[in-house]
Amino acid sequence: MALIPPSYCFVAFPPRTKEGLVIFGKNSARPRDEVQEVVYFAAATHDPGCKVECTYIEIDQVPKTHAVVLSRPSWLWGAEMGANEHGVCIANKATATKEAASETEALLGMDLVRLGLERGATAKEALDVIVSLLEEYGQGGNYYEDGNSCHAFQSAYLITDRKEAWVLETIGKYWAAEKITEGTKCICSQLSLTTKIDAEHPELRSYAENQGWWTADTEFNFAQVFSQADNHSDCCLGKESLDKQEGDITVQTMIDVLRDKARGVCVDSESFLTTGSMVSALPQNPSSPCIHYFTGTPDPSRSIFKPFIFVDDVKLVPKVQSPVFGSDDPVKKIPRFQKKVDRRHELYRAHEWIQSVIESDQEKGQNLRRTMLGLEKQGLEAMENILTSSEVLDPSEVEDLFYDCVDTEIKFLK
């Protein structure tokens, strides 16, 4: 069985957080050499009957899609994590279950992240989109850019908006979900739902019973029923760090948790690396903008979180987007992934260079790191001022926000 990448997703609600914010965070652990890019797609309308080409299959398009910003492995259509213009954030993780994941190409869990964001204006709408598409098209196919072996997984999601979050866990087309409106929540590579289930596939329990995994005269505990073994306890290593900050959880707190290598939240192993990270601040006041922070580079402990705000004329950022190979892309050819292409974008290359500097000259590397963290702090303070200001945000002031942050980072790295 393929190794499960140990990704971590978090959400924290007021009053655990400061300033009435819902704070969302995700580390994306993926194969070490995979490149993750940050891409923006504007809201769009679509002709009746048209299709959308996802990673492996085509599905029916909807009349209108929302604007989205995504952090994604650069070879696929979907995303590991992202947000939309309505303040919905979604993160995906692979899970190990008794039910073997399908290798037959269908929708990837990462495709469903993007589809949920493009089609759902609230967390609950996005959940409904995902489970509807799961029922119609199924999930399956290779989660890695690997022509030698198929790595297929079941998927789970943390779906969040300004008011609530949903934890959605899937077994093939079957699923269960829990609604979260307070405290902190973490999900990882183990199933986390137990007896508190607020929505579920209508045939979920009968399916479990038919498989011999559950009997109707016992309490239905999702994790116990569907986990591979008895080891289905809370696996979230960073939650205790959030809980210690009760009432004081900030964006910086979430960033610090995602950078925590000692507890294993920031993954750096022989097989896997945290290849991208995201933190979002979602004000419960609808007149305040949501602010999303992306690294676009591996290892948050040596990356910078850069802010993004949805406005009508967002400036695209080619320097954090990977090259496009079109019909020559190995993911598009059958059989797939028969060769490797260089997907590194300009920011990724700059980070590679600076890592070599750090390894050869630690003092110079440490000085540069301090400078970069100082820039990040300035950005966090500027965004905090936006969130606490009583004035209405002028969209023209933040159209170039993410572009300028990436550009400044590259200049300093060079």
PDB file of N, CA and C in Angstrom, residues 188-275:
ATOM      1  N   CYS A 188      -5.794  15.048  10.093  1.00  0.00           N
ATOM      2  CA  CYS A 188      -4.534  14.582   9.507  1.00  0.00           C
ATOM      3  C   CYS A 188      -4.807  13.298   8.735  1.00  0.00           C
ATOM      4  N   SER A 189      -3.828  12.395   8.683  1.00  0.00           N
ATOM      5  CA  SER A 189      -3.949  11.225   7.811  1.00  0.00           C
ATOM      6  C   SER A 189      -4.805  10.109   8.403  1.00  0.00           C
ATOM      7  N   GLN A 190      -5.211  10.234   9.654  1.00  0.00           N
ATOM      8  CA  GLN A 190      -6.121   9.265  10.249  1.00  0.00           C
ATOM      9  C   GLN A 190      -7.550   9.797  10.200  1.00  0.00           C
ATOM     10  N   LEU A 191      -8.511   8.905  10.160  1.00  0.00           N
ATOM     11  CA  LEU A 191      -9.904   9.325  10.248  1.00  0.00           C
ATOM     12  C   LEU A 191     -10.154   9.957  11.612  1.00  0.00           C
ATOM     13  N   SER A 192     -10.897  11.056  11.615  1.00  0.00           N
ATOM     14  CA  SER A 192     -11.106  11.794  12.867  1.00  0.00           C
ATOM     15  C   SER A 192     -12.556  11.804  13.330  1.00  0.00           C
ATOM     16  N   LEU A 193     -13.509  11.541  12.433  1.00  0.00           N
ATOM     17  CA  LEU A 193     -14.916  11.538  12.833  1.00  0.00           C
ATOM     18  C   LEU A 193     -15.202  10.322  13.707  1.00  0.00           C
ATOM     19  N   THR A 194     -15.973  10.530  14.752  1.00  0.00           N
ATOM     20  CA  THR A 194     -16.321   9.409  15.632  1.00  0.00           C
ATOM     21  C   THR A 194     -17.836   9.248  15.660  1.00  0.00           C
ATOM     22  N   THR A 195     -18.482   9.634  16.764  1.00  0.00           N
ATOM     23  CA  THR A 195     -19.934   9.444  16.877  1.00  0.00           C
ATOM     24  C   THR A 195     -20.724  10.707  16.577  1.00  0.00           C
ATOM     25  N   LYS A 196     -20.068  11.856  16.579  1.00  0.00           N
ATOM     26  CA  LYS A 196     -20.759  13.109  16.246  1.00  0.00           C
ATOM     27  C   LYS A 196     -20.727  13.284  14.733  1.00  0.00           C
ATOM     28  N   ILE A 197     -21.819  12.933  14.094  1.00  0.00           N
ATOM     29  CA  ILE A 197     -21.940  13.047  12.637  1.00  0.00           C
ATOM     30  C   ILE A 197     -23.171  13.893  12.347  1.00  0.00           C
ATOM     31  N   ASP A 198     -22.972  14.991  11.633  1.00  0.00           N
ATOM     32  CA  ASP A 198     -24.062  15.931  11.372  1.00  0.00           C
ATOM     33  C   ASP A 198     -24.662  15.774   9.976  1.00  0.00           C
ATOM     34  N   ALA A 199     -23.980  15.050   9.092  1.00  0.00           N
ATOM     35  CA  ALA A 199     -24.511  14.746   7.760  1.00  0.00           C
ATOM     36  C   ALA A 199     -23.784  13.511   7.263  1.00  0.00           C
ATOM     37  N   GLU A 200     -24.475  12.694   6.457  1.00  0.00           N
ATOM     38  CA  GLU A 200     -23.840  11.468   5.970  1.00  0.00           C
ATOM     39  C   GLU A 200     -24.542  10.957   4.719  1.00  0.00           C
ATOM     40  N   HIS A 201     -23.839  10.121   3.968  1.00  0.00           N
ATOM     41  CA  HIS A 201     -24.436   9.450   2.821  1.00  0.00           C
ATOM     42  C   HIS A 201     -25.586   8.568   3.330  1.00  0.00           C
ATOM     43  N   PRO A 202     -26.745   8.590   2.644  1.00  0.00           N
ATOM     44  CA  PRO A 202     -27.904   7.840   3.147  1.00  0.00           C
ATOM     45  C   PRO A 202     -27.671   6.334   3.264  1.00  0.00           C
ATOM     46  N   GLU A 203     -26.708   5.795   2.528  1.00  0.00           N
ATOM     47  CA  GLU A 203     -26.453   4.354   2.572  1.00  0.00           C
ATOM     48  C   GLU A 203     -25.155   4.006   3.312  1.00  0.00           C
ATOM     49  N   LEU A 204     -24.574   4.991   4.003  1.00  0.00           N
ATOM     50  CA  LEU A 204     -23.290   4.771   4.666  1.00  0.00           C
ATOM     51  C   LEU A 204     -23.338   3.609   5.648  1.00  0.00           C
ATOM     52  N   ARG A 205     -24.330   3.598   6.517  1.00  0.00           N
ATOM     53  CA  ARG A 205     -24.370   2.584   7.581  1.00  0.00           C
ATOM     54  C   ARG A 205     -24.732   1.208   7.021  1.00  0.00           C
ATOM     55  N   SER A 206     -25.617   1.176   6.050  1.00  0.00           N
ATOM     56  CA  SER A 206     -25.947  -0.127   5.467  1.00  0.00           C
ATOM     57  C   SER A 206     -24.743  -0.691   4.709  1.00  0.00           C
ATOM     58  N   TYR A 207     -23.961   0.185   4.086  1.00  0.00           N
ATOM     59  CA  TYR A 207     -22.748  -0.272   3.416  1.00  0.00           C
ATOM     60  C   TYR A 207     -21.772  -0.872   4.421  1.00  0.00           C
ATOM     61  N   ALA A 208     -21.569  -0.188   5.536  1.00  0.00           N
ATOM     62  CA  ALA A 208     -20.665  -0.705   6.572  1.00  0.00           C
ATOM     63  C   ALA A 208     -21.163  -2.033   7.119  1.00  0.00           C
ATOM     64  N   GLU A 209     -22.477  -2.154   7.259  1.00  0.00           N
ATOM     65  CA  GLU A 209     -23.047  -3.394   7.787  1.00  0.00           C
ATOM     66  C   GLU A 209     -22.877  -4.537   6.782  1.00  0.00           C
ATOM     67  N   ASN A 210     -23.098  -4.241   5.503  1.00  0.00           N
ATOM     68  CA  ASN A 210     -22.955  -5.274   4.471  1.00  0.00           C
ATOM     69  C   ASN A 210     -21.509  -5.764   4.339  1.00  0.00           C
ATOM     70  N   GLN A 211     -20.553  -4.871   4.654  1.00  0.00           N
ATOM     71  CA  GLN A 211     -19.142  -5.253   4.600  1.00  0.00           C
ATOM     72  C   GLN A 211     -18.714  -6.048   5.833  1.00  0.00           C
ATOM     73  N   GLY A 212     -19.581  -6.140   6.811  1.00  0.00           N
ATOM     74  CA  GLY A 212     -19.248  -6.837   8.049  1.00  0.00           C
ATOM     75  C   GLY A 212     -18.395  -6.021   9.000  1.00  0.00           C
ATOM     76  N   TRP A 213     -18.382  -4.689   8.817  1.00  0.00           N
ATOM     77  CA  TRP A 213     -17.559  -3.817   9.652  1.00  0.00           C
ATOM     78  C   TRP A 213     -18.333  -3.220  10.821  1.00  0.00           C
ATOM     79  N   TRP A 214     -19.663  -3.377  10.812  1.00  0.00           N
ATOM     80  CA  TRP A 214     -20.483  -2.752  11.851  1.00  0.00           C
ATOM     81  C   TRP A 214     -21.797  -3.512  11.956  1.00  0.00           C
ATOM     82  N   THR A 215     -22.362  -3.562  13.148  1.00  0.00           N
ATOM     83  CA  THR A 215     -23.692  -4.139  13.347  1.00  0.00           C
ATOM     84  C   THR A 215     -24.603  -3.081  13.932  1.00  0.00           C
ATOM     85  N   ALA A 216     -25.845  -3.110  13.524  1.00  0.00           N
ATOM     86  CA  ALA A 216     -26.791  -2.043  13.873  1.00  0.00           C
ATOM     87  C   ALA A 216     -27.104  -1.977  15.357  1.00  0.00           C
ATOM     88  N   ASP A 217     -26.751  -3.006  16.102  1.00  0.00           N
ATOM     89  CA  ASP A 217     -27.037  -2.968  17.543  1.00  0.00           C
ATOM     90  C   ASP A 217     -25.898  -2.330  18.341  1.00  0.00           C
ATOM     91  N   THR A 218     -24.892  -1.773  17.651  1.00  0.00           N
ATOM     92  CA  THR A 218     -23.797  -1.086  18.328  1.00  0.00           C
ATOM     93  C   THR A 218     -23.738   0.362  17.879  1.00  0.00           C
ATOM     94  N   GLU A 219     -23.098   1.186  18.700  1.00  0.00           N
ATOM     95  CA  GLU A 219     -22.957   2.598  18.367  1.00  0.00           C
ATOM     96  C   GLU A 219     -22.121   2.749  17.089  1.00  0.00           C
ATOM     97  N   PHE A 220     -22.510   3.696  16.237  1.00  0.00           N
ATOM     98  CA  PHE A 220     -21.784   3.913  14.987  1.00  0.00           C
ATOM     99  C   PHE A 220     -20.692   4.943  15.223  1.00  0.00           C
ATOM    100  N   ASN A 221     -19.444   4.486  15.203  1.00  0.00           N
ATOM    101  CA  ASN A 221     -18.271   5.343  15.353  1.00  0.00           C
ATOM    102  C   ASN A 221     -17.511   5.274  14.032  1.00  0.00           C
ATOM    103  N   PHE A 222     -17.545   6.348  13.270  1.00  0.00           N
ATOM    104  CA  PHE A 222     -17.018   6.340  11.903  1.00  0.00           C
ATOM    105  C   PHE A 222     -15.567   5.879  11.856  1.00  0.00           C
ATOM    106  N   ALA A 223     -14.720   6.456  12.702  1.00  0.00           N
ATOM    107  CA  ALA A 223     -13.302   6.105  12.680  1.00  0.00           C
ATOM    108  C   ALA A 223     -13.085   4.641  13.043  1.00  0.00           C
ATOM    109  N   GLN A 224     -13.804   4.150  14.045  1.00  0.00           N
ATOM    110  CA  GLN A 224     -13.648   2.748  14.438  1.00  0.00           C
ATOM    111  C   GLN A 224     -14.127   1.810  13.334  1.00  0.00           C
ATOM    112  N   VAL A 225     -15.194   2.188  12.660  1.00  0.00           N
ATOM    113  CA  VAL A 225     -15.763   1.323  11.624  1.00  0.00           C
ATOM    114  C   VAL A 225     -14.848   1.242  10.396  1.00  0.00           C
ATOM    115  N   PHE A 226     -14.279   2.370   9.999  1.00  0.00           N
ATOM    116  CA  PHE A 226     -13.589   2.413   8.704  1.00  0.00           C
ATOM    117  C   PHE A 226     -12.065   2.490   8.781  1.00  0.00           C
ATOM    118  N   SER A 227     -11.493   2.696   9.952  1.00  0.00           N
ATOM    119  CA  SER A 227     -10.029   2.747  10.040  1.00  0.00           C
ATOM    120  C   SER A 227      -9.427   1.371   9.804  1.00  0.00           C
ATOM    121  N   GLN A 228      -8.201   1.364   9.326  1.00  0.00           N
ATOM    122  CA  GLN A 228      -7.524   0.109   9.024  1.00  0.00           C
ATOM    123  C   GLN A 228      -7.237  -0.705  10.279  1.00  0.00           C
ATOM    124  N   ALA A 229      -6.944  -0.024  11.372  1.00  0.00           N
ATOM    125  CA  ALA A 229      -6.565  -0.714  12.606  1.00  0.00           C
ATOM    126  C   ALA A 229      -7.167   0.023  13.785  1.00  0.00           C
ATOM    127  N   ASP A 230      -6.788  -0.398  14.995  1.00  0.00           N
ATOM    128  CA  ASP A 230      -7.324   0.241  16.191  1.00  0.00           C
ATOM    129  C   ASP A 230      -6.722   1.607  16.432  1.00  0.00           C
ATOM    130  N   ASN A 231      -5.673   1.936  15.689  1.00  0.00           N
ATOM    131  CA  ASN A 231      -4.985   3.206  15.894  1.00  0.00           C
ATOM    132  C   ASN A 231      -5.730   4.314  15.156  1.00  0.00           C
ATOM    133  N   HIS A 232      -6.805   4.809  15.775  1.00  0.00           N
ATOM    134  CA  HIS A 232      -7.577   5.875  15.153  1.00  0.00           C
ATOM    135  C   HIS A 232      -7.821   7.003  16.140  1.00  0.00           C
ATOM    136  N   SER A 233      -6.852   7.229  17.020  1.00  0.00           N
ATOM    137  CA  SER A 233      -6.944   8.326  17.976  1.00  0.00           C
ATOM    138  C   SER A 233      -6.594   9.632  17.291  1.00  0.00           C
ATOM    139  N   ASP A 234      -6.780  10.739  18.021  1.00  0.00           N
ATOM    140  CA  ASP A 234      -6.451  12.059  17.477  1.00  0.00           C
ATOM    141  C   ASP A 234      -4.956  12.130  17.185  1.00  0.00           C
ATOM    142  N   CYS A 235      -4.615  12.343  15.926  1.00  0.00           N
ATOM    143  CA  CYS A 235      -3.198  12.310  15.532  1.00  0.00           C
ATOM    144  C   CYS A 235      -2.639  13.700  15.344  1.00  0.00           C
ATOM    145  N   CYS A 236      -3.374  14.716  15.715  1.00  0.00           N
ATOM    146  CA  CYS A 236      -2.952  16.064  15.370  1.00  0.00           C
ATOM    147  C   CYS A 236      -1.959  16.616  16.377  1.00  0.00           C
ATOM    148  N   LEU A 237      -0.725  16.730  15.894  1.00  0.00           N
ATOM    149  CA  LEU A 237       0.376  17.069  16.774  1.00  0.00           C
ATOM    150  C   LEU A 237       0.408  18.551  17.120  1.00  0.00           C
ATOM    151  N   GLY A 238      -0.204  19.402  16.321  1.00  0.00           N
ATOM    152  CA  GLY A 238      -0.127  20.828  16.582  1.00  0.00           C
ATOM    153  C   GLY A 238      -1.298  21.404  17.349  1.00  0.00           C
ATOM    154  N   LYS A 239      -2.341  20.606  17.568  1.00  0.00           N
ATOM    155  CA  LYS A 239      -3.548  21.146  18.204  1.00  0.00           C
ATOM    156  C   LYS A 239      -3.268  21.641  19.618  1.00  0.00           C
ATOM    157  N   GLU A 240      -2.392  20.911  20.343  1.00  0.00           N
ATOM    158  CA  GLU A 240      -2.108  21.336  21.718  1.00  0.00           C
ATOM    159  C   GLU A 240      -1.440  22.706  21.740  1.00  0.00           C
ATOM    160  N   SER A 241      -0.647  23.013  20.718  1.00  0.00           N
ATOM    161  CA  SER A 241      -0.022  24.339  20.647  1.00  0.00           C
ATOM    162  C   SER A 241      -1.073  25.424  20.473  1.00  0.00           C
ATOM    163  N   LEU A 242      -2.095  25.149  19.663  1.00  0.00           N
ATOM    164  CA  LEU A 242      -3.193  26.108  19.509  1.00  0.00           C
ATOM    165  C   LEU A 242      -3.986  26.239  20.801  1.00  0.00           C
ATOM    166  N   ASP A 243      -4.266  25.109  21.439  1.00  0.00           N
ATOM    167  CA  ASP A 243      -5.085  25.136  22.648  1.00  0.00           C
ATOM    168  C   ASP A 243      -4.406  25.893  23.788  1.00  0.00           C
ATOM    169  N   LYS A 244      -3.071  25.885  23.818  1.00  0.00           N
ATOM    170  CA  LYS A 244      -2.348  26.631  24.854  1.00  0.00           C
ATOM    171  C   LYS A 244      -2.512  28.135  24.684  1.00  0.00           C
ATOM    172  N   GLN A 245      -2.859  28.564  23.469  1.00  0.00           N
ATOM    173  CA  GLN A 245      -3.004  29.989  23.171  1.00  0.00           C
ATOM    174  C   GLN A 245      -4.466  30.434  23.278  1.00  0.00           C
ATOM    175  N   GLU A 246      -5.236  29.801  24.127  1.00  0.00           N
ATOM    176  CA  GLU A 246      -6.676  30.075  24.201  1.00  0.00           C
ATOM    177  C   GLU A 246      -6.942  31.563  24.361  1.00  0.00           C
ATOM    178  N   GLY A 247      -7.714  32.094  23.430  1.00  0.00           N
ATOM    179  CA  GLY A 247      -8.053  33.511  23.453  1.00  0.00           C
ATOM    180  C   GLY A 247      -7.041  34.379  22.743  1.00  0.00           C
ATOM    181  N   ASP A 248      -5.904  33.828  22.391  1.00  0.00           N
ATOM    182  CA  ASP A 248      -4.827  34.623  21.791  1.00  0.00           C
ATOM    183  C   ASP A 248      -4.325  34.050  20.473  1.00  0.00           C
ATOM    184  N   ILE A 249      -5.074  33.154  19.837  1.00  0.00           N
ATOM    185  CA  ILE A 249      -4.619  32.571  18.573  1.00  0.00           C
ATOM    186  C   ILE A 249      -4.704  33.619  17.469  1.00  0.00           C
ATOM    187  N   THR A 250      -3.589  33.815  16.795  1.00  0.00           N
ATOM    188  CA  THR A 250      -3.494  34.789  15.700  1.00  0.00           C
ATOM    189  C   THR A 250      -2.988  34.091  14.440  1.00  0.00           C
ATOM    190  N   VAL A 251      -2.891  34.843  13.359  1.00  0.00           N
ATOM    191  CA  VAL A 251      -2.273  34.312  12.139  1.00  0.00           C
ATOM    192  C   VAL A 251      -0.846  33.866  12.434  1.00  0.00           C
ATOM    193  N   GLN A 252      -0.114  34.664  13.223  1.00  0.00           N
ATOM    194  CA  GLN A 252       1.254  34.294  13.569  1.00  0.00           C
ATOM    195  C   GLN A 252       1.297  32.984  14.348  1.00  0.00           C
ATOM    196  N   THR A 253       0.334  32.779  15.240  1.00  0.00           N
ATOM    197  CA  THR A 253       0.256  31.510  15.982  1.00  0.00           C
ATOM    198  C   THR A 253       0.127  30.341  15.020  1.00  0.00           C
ATOM    199  N   MET A 254      -0.777  30.474  14.044  1.00  0.00           N
ATOM    200  CA  MET A 254      -0.987  29.389  13.076  1.00  0.00           C
ATOM    201  C   MET A 254       0.267  29.159  12.247  1.00  0.00           C
ATOM    202  N   ILE A 255       0.923  30.226  11.827  1.00  0.00           N
ATOM    203  CA  ILE A 255       2.170  30.086  11.069  1.00  0.00           C
ATOM    204  C   ILE A 255       3.209  29.338  11.900  1.00  0.00           C
ATOM    205  N   ASP A 256       3.325  29.691  13.173  1.00  0.00           N
ATOM    206  CA  ASP A 256       4.298  29.030  14.050  1.00  0.00           C
ATOM    207  C   ASP A 256       4.003  27.536  14.179  1.00  0.00           C
ATOM    208  N   VAL A 257       2.724  27.183  14.265  1.00  0.00           N
ATOM    209  CA  VAL A 257       2.343  25.767  14.341  1.00  0.00           C
ATOM    210  C   VAL A 257       2.756  25.045  13.063  1.00  0.00           C
ATOM    211  N   LEU A 258       2.505  25.653  11.907  1.00  0.00           N
ATOM    212  CA  LEU A 258       2.847  25.021  10.635  1.00  0.00           C
ATOM    213  C   LEU A 258       4.363  24.878  10.456  1.00  0.00           C
ATOM    214  N   ARG A 259       5.126  25.707  11.130  1.00  0.00           N
ATOM    215  CA  ARG A 259       6.589  25.633  11.035  1.00  0.00           C
ATOM    216  C   ARG A 259       7.208  24.650  12.026  1.00  0.00           C
ATOM    217  N   ASP A 260       6.396  23.997  12.811  1.00  0.00           N
ATOM    218  CA  ASP A 260       6.890  23.167  13.919  1.00  0.00           C
ATOM    219  C   ASP A 260       7.402  21.820  13.406  1.00  0.00           C
ATOM    220  N   LYS A 261       8.719  21.702  13.263  1.00  0.00           N
ATOM    221  CA  LYS A 261       9.322  20.440  12.859  1.00  0.00           C
ATOM    222  C   LYS A 261       9.483  19.483  14.030  1.00  0.00           C
ATOM    223  N   ALA A 262       9.667  20.028  15.233  1.00  0.00           N
ATOM    224  CA  ALA A 262       9.904  19.187  16.405  1.00  0.00           C
ATOM    225  C   ALA A 262       8.743  18.237  16.649  1.00  0.00           C
ATOM    226  N   ARG A 263       7.513  18.733  16.450  1.00  0.00           N
ATOM    227  CA  ARG A 263       6.322  17.891  16.649  1.00  0.00           C
ATOM    228  C   ARG A 263       5.927  17.157  15.375  1.00  0.00           C
ATOM    229  N   GLY A 264       6.576  17.459  14.262  1.00  0.00           N
ATOM    230  CA  GLY A 264       6.269  16.754  13.028  1.00  0.00           C
ATOM    231  C   GLY A 264       5.179  17.378  12.183  1.00  0.00           C
ATOM    232  N   VAL A 265       4.691  18.563  12.580  1.00  0.00           N
ATOM    233  CA  VAL A 265       3.669  19.229  11.774  1.00  0.00           C
ATOM    234  C   VAL A 265       4.267  19.691  10.444  1.00  0.00           C
ATOM    235  N   CYS A 266       5.480  20.208  10.506  1.00  0.00           N
ATOM    236  CA  CYS A 266       6.233  20.540   9.298  1.00  0.00           C
ATOM    237  C   CYS A 266       7.042  19.306   8.910  1.00  0.00           C
ATOM    238  N   VAL A 267       6.632  18.658   7.840  1.00  0.00           N
ATOM    239  CA  VAL A 267       7.183  17.360   7.468  1.00  0.00           C
ATOM    240  C   VAL A 267       8.457  17.528   6.641  1.00  0.00           C
ATOM    241  N   ASP A 268       9.483  16.816   7.031  1.00  0.00           N
ATOM    242  CA  ASP A 268      10.743  16.811   6.297  1.00  0.00           C
ATOM    243  C   ASP A 268      11.372  15.437   6.507  1.00  0.00           C
ATOM    244  N   SER A 269      10.908  14.467   5.731  1.00  0.00           N
ATOM    245  CA  SER A 269      11.337  13.083   5.895  1.00  0.00           C
ATOM    246  C   SER A 269      11.992  12.591   4.613  1.00  0.00           C
ATOM    247  N   GLU A 270      12.404  11.347   4.607  1.00  0.00           N
ATOM    248  CA  GLU A 270      13.044  10.782   3.423  1.00  0.00           C
ATOM    249  C   GLU A 270      12.104  10.775   2.226  1.00  0.00           C
ATOM    250  N   SER A 271      10.814  10.514   2.488  1.00  0.00           N
ATOM    251  CA  SER A 271       9.842  10.387   1.395  1.00  0.00           C
ATOM    252  C   SER A 271       9.076  11.675   1.115  1.00  0.00           C
ATOM    253  N   PHE A 272       8.792  12.442   2.169  1.00  0.00           N
ATOM    254  CA  PHE A 272       7.865  13.566   2.033  1.00  0.00           C
ATOM    255  C   PHE A 272       8.457  14.863   2.559  1.00  0.00           C
ATOM    256  N   LEU A 273       7.930  15.960   2.015  1.00  0.00           N
ATOM    257  CA  LEU A 273       8.300  17.299   2.435  1.00  0.00           C
ATOM    258  C   LEU A 273       7.045  18.160   2.395  1.00  0.00           C
ATOM    259  N   THR A 274       6.934  19.111   3.314  1.00  0.00           N
ATOM    260  CA  THR A 274       5.858  20.092   3.208  1.00  0.00           C
ATOM    261  C   THR A 274       6.183  21.001   2.026  1.00  0.00           C
ATOM    262  N   THR A 275       5.489  20.801   0.911  1.00  0.00           N
ATOM    263  CA  THR A 275       5.828  21.501  -0.334  1.00  0.00           C
ATOM    264  C   THR A 275       5.079  22.814  -0.510  1.00  0.00           C
TER     265      THR A 275
END
